[in-house]
Tab-separated table of C-alpha atoms in Angstrom:
chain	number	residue	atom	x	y	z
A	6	UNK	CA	0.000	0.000	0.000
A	7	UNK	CA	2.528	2.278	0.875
A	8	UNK	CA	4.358	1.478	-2.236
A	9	UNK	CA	1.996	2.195	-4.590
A	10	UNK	CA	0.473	5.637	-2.650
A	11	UNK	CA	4.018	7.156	-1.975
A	12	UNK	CA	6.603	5.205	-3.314
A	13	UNK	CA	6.059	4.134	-6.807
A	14	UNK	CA	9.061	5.531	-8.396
A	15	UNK	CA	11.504	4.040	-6.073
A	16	UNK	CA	14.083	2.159	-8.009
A	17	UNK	CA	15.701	-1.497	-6.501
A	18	UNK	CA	18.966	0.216	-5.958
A	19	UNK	CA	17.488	3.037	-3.988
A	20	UNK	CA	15.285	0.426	-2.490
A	21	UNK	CA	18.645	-2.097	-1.743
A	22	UNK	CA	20.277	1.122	-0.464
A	23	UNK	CA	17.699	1.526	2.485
A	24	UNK	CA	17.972	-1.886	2.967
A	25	UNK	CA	21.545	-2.328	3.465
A	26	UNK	CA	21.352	0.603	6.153
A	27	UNK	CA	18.961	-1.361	7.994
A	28	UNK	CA	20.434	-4.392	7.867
A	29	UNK	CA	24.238	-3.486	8.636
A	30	UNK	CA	22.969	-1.472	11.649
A	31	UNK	CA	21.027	-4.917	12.791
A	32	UNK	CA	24.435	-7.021	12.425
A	33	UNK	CA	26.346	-3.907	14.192
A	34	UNK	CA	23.795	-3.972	16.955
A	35	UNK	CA	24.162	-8.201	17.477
A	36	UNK	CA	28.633	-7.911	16.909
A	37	UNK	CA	27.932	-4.772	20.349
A	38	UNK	CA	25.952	-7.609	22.116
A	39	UNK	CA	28.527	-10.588	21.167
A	40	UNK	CA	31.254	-8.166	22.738
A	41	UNK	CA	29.443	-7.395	25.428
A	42	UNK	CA	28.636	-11.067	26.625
A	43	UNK	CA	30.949	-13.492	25.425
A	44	UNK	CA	33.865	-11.378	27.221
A	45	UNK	CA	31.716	-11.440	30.394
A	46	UNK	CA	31.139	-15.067	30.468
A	47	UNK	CA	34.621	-15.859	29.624
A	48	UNK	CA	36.170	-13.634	32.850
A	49	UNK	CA	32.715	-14.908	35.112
A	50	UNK	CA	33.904	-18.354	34.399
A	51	UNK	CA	37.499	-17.624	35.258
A	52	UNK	CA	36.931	-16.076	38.738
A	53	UNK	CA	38.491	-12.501	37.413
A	54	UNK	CA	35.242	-10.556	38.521
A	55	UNK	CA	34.435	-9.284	42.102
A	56	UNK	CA	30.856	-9.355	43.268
A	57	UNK	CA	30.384	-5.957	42.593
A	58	UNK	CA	31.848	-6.217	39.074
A	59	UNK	CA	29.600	-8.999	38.628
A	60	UNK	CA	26.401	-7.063	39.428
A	61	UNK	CA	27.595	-4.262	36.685
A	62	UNK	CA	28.327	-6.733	34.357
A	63	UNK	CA	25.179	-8.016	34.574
A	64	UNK	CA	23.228	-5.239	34.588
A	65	UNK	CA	25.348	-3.880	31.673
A	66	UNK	CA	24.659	-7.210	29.288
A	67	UNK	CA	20.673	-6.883	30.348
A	68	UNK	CA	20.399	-3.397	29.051
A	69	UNK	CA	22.181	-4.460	25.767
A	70	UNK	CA	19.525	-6.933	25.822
A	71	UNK	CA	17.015	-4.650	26.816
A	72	UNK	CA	18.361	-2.195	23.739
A	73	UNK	CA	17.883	-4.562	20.526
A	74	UNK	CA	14.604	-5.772	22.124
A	75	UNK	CA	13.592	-1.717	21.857
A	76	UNK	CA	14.973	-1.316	18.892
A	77	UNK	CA	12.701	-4.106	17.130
A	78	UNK	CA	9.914	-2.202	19.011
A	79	UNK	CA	11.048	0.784	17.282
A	80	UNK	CA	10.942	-0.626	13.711
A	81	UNK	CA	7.706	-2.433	14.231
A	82	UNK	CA	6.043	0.882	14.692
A	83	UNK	CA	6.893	2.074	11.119
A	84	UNK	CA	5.824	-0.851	9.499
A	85	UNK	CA	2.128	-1.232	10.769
A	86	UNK	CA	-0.547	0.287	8.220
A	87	UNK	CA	-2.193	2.927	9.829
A	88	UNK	CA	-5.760	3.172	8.529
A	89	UNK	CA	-7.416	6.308	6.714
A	90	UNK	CA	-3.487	7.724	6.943
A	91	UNK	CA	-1.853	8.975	4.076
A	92	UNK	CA	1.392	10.194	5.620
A	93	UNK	CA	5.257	9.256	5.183
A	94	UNK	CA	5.361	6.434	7.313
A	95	UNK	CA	7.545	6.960	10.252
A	96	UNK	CA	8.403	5.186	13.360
A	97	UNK	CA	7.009	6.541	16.561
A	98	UNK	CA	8.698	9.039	18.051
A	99	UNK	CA	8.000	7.383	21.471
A	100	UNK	CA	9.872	4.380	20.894
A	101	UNK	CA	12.648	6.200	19.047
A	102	UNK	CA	13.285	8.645	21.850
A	103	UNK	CA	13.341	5.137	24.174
A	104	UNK	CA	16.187	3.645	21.980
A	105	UNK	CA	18.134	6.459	21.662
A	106	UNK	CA	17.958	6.366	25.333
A	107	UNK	CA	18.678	3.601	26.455
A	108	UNK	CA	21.927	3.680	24.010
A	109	UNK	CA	23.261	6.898	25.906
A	110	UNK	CA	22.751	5.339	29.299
A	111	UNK	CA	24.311	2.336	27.664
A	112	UNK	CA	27.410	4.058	26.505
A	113	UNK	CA	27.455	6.335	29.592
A	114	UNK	CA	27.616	3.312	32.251
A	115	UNK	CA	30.231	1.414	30.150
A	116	UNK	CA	32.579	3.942	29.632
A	117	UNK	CA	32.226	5.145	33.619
A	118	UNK	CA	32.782	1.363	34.355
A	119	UNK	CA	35.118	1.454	31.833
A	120	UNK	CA	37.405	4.244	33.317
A	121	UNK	CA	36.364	3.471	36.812
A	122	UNK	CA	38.594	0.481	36.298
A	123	UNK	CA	41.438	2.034	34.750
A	124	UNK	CA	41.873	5.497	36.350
A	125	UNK	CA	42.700	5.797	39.591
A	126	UNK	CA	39.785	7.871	41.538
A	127	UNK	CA	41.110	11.543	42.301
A	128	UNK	CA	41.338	12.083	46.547
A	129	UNK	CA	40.578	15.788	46.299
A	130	UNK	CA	39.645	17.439	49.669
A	131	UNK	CA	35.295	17.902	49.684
A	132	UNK	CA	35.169	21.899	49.540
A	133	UNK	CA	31.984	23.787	49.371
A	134	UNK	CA	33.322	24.786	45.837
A	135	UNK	CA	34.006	21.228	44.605
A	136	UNK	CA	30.383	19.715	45.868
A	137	UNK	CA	29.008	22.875	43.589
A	138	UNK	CA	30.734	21.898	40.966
A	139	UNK	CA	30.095	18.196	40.868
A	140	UNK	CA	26.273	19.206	41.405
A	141	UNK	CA	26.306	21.219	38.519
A	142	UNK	CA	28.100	18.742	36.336
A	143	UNK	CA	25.266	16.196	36.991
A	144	UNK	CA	22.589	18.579	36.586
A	145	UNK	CA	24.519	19.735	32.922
A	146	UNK	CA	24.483	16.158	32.291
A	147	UNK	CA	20.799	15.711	33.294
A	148	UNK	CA	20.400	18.628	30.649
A	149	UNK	CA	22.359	16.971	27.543
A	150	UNK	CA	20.213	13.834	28.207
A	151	UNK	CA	17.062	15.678	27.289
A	152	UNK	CA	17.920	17.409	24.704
A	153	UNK	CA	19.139	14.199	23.114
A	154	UNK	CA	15.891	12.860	23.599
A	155	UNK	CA	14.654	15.943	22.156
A	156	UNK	CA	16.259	15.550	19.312
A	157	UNK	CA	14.715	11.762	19.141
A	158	UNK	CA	11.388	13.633	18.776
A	159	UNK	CA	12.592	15.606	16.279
A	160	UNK	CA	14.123	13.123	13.838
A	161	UNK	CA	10.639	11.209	14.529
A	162	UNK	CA	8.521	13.600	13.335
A	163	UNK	CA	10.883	15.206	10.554
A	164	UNK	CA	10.436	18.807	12.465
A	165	UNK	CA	13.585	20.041	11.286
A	166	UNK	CA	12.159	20.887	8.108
A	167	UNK	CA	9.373	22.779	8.969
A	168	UNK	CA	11.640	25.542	9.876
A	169	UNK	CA	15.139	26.163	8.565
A	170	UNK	CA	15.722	29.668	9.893
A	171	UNK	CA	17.765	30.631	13.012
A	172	UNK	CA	17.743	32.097	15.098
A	173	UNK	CA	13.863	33.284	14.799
A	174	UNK	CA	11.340	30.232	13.222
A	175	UNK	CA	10.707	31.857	10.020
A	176	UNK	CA	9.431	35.138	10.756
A	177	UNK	CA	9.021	35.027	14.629
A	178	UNK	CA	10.584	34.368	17.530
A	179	UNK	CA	8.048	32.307	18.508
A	180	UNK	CA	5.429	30.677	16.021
A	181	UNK	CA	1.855	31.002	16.051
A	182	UNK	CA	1.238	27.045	15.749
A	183	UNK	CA	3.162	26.245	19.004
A	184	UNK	CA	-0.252	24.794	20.808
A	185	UNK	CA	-1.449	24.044	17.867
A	186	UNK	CA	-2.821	20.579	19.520
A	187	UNK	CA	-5.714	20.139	21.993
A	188	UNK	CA	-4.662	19.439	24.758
A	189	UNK	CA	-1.642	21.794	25.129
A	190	UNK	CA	0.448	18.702	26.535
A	191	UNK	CA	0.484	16.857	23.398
A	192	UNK	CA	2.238	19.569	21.500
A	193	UNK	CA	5.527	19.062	23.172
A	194	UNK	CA	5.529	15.508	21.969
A	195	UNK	CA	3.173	15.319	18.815
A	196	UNK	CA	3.748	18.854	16.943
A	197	UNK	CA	6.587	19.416	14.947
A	198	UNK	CA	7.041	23.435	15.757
A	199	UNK	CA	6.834	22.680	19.209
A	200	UNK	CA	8.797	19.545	19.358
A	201	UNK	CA	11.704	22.003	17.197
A	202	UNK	CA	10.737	24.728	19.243
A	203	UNK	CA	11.794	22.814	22.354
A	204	UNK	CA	14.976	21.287	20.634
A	205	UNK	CA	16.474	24.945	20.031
A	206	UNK	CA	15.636	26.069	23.367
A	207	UNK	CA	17.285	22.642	24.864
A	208	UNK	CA	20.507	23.234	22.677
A	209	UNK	CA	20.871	26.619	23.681
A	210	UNK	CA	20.335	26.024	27.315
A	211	UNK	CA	23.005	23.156	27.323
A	212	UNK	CA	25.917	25.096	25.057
A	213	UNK	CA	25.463	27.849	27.757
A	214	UNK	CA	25.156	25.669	31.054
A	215	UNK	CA	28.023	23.748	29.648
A	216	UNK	CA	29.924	27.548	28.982
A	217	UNK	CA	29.275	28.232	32.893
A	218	UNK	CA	30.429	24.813	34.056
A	219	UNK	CA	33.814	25.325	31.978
A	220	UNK	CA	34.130	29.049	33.425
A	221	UNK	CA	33.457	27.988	36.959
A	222	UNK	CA	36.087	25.016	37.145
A	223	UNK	CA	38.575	27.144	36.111
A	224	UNK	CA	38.074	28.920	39.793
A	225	UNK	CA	38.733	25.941	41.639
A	226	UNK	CA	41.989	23.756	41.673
A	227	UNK	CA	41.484	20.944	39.756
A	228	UNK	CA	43.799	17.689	38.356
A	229	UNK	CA	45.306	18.380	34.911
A	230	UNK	CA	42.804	15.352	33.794
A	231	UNK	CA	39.632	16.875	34.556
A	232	UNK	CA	40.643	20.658	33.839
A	233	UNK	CA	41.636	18.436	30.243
A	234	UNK	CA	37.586	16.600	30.517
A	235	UNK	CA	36.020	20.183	30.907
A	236	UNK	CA	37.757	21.792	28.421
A	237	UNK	CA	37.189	18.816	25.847
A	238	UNK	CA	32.926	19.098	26.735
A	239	UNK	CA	33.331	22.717	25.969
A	240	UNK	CA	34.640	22.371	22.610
A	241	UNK	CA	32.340	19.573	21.708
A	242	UNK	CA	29.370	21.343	22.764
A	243	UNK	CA	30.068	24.462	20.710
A	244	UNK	CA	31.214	22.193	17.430
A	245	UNK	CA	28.050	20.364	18.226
């Protein structure tokens, strides 16, 4: 159905193109679960994990799990025909946002394990200064993770192209169809000027909490490796 009501010019090798995407990131997602597990059983069996170690690598190989089980629930949403509905289809936007997630936390807690193991931890005396700054940190962190998700929306519901103007949305700073929906909750997930709307103001809210962060470690005496960390977030946040 779709074929034939939006897609009837598609040739096989645009078709096989698609395709291939699909299917490589499939076999990429199974060879990330393979190197997740089979190393895990192979040090559980030899006795080279501590009962801690065990309970991370455990809860680390579930949420691989957990991720390729999501991301079948992701794809199953764009293929089921959606009665009297005549638009692109598209995955939901829910269940993208989820696997996006769950991929960031993913990454996150293996590289933190990761370097948890391999760095030694920092004994730095507990000023008022450093708690701030930690507490900030996770809170700019907090702030990154939602506008990533943001962005999930986003790429769900094609909003980028409803506007392509910046820093105003065409010719206002802020559109007249931003609660556009009944009720007023559902635009922030459901319409596309909102849902962009949301994804600017996110962006612009991290670049500058991450800006403060950066200038307020560099009033406290810190290790050469995280004065080296802060820096590095700063200039990925403004390429980004």
């Amino acid at each position: 159905t779709v074929f034939n009501s939006l897609n009837h010019d598609m040739t096989l090798t645009e078709f096989k193109f698609i395709w291939y995407m699909e299917y490589s990131h499939r076999m990429w997602g199974r060879v990330v679960g393979l190197a997740y597990i089979l190393p895990a059983a192979y040090f559980w069996r030899k006795g080279w994990l501590s009962r801690p170690m065990k309970g991370c690598v455990l809860a680390l190989c579930g949420l691989v799990c957990f991720q390729g089980l999501l991301g079948w629930y992701m794809v199953k949403s764009g293929l089921e025909e959606k009665p009297d509905s005549y638009d692109i289809p598209r995955v939901s936007q829910y269940r993208l946002a989820a696997h996006l997630g769950s991929a960031l936390v993913l990454y996150s807690a293996s590289l933190w394990t990761g370097l948890s193991l391999l760095l030694p931890r920092h004994k730095l005396p507990e000023t008022r200064q450093l708690l701030r700054l930690r507490q900030f940190a996770h809170g700019t962190t907090a702030l990154i993770f939602l506008t990533a998700l943001s962005g999930a929306f986003v790429a769900g519901l094609d909003a980028g192209l409803v506007y392509n103007s910046f820093p105003k949305m065409g010719e206002r700073w802020i559109p007249d169809d931003l609660l556009a929906f009944s009720p007023v909750l559902r635009n922030i997930f459901e319409n596309p000027t909102t849902v962009q709307f949301d994804h600017r103001i996110l962006g612009i809210t991290s670049v500058t909490a991450v800006t403060v962060l950066y200038l307020f470690s560099r009033r406290i005496p810190l290790p050469h490796r995280t004065k080296m960390a802060v820096t590095s977030l700063l200039a990925v946040a403004y390429v980004q």
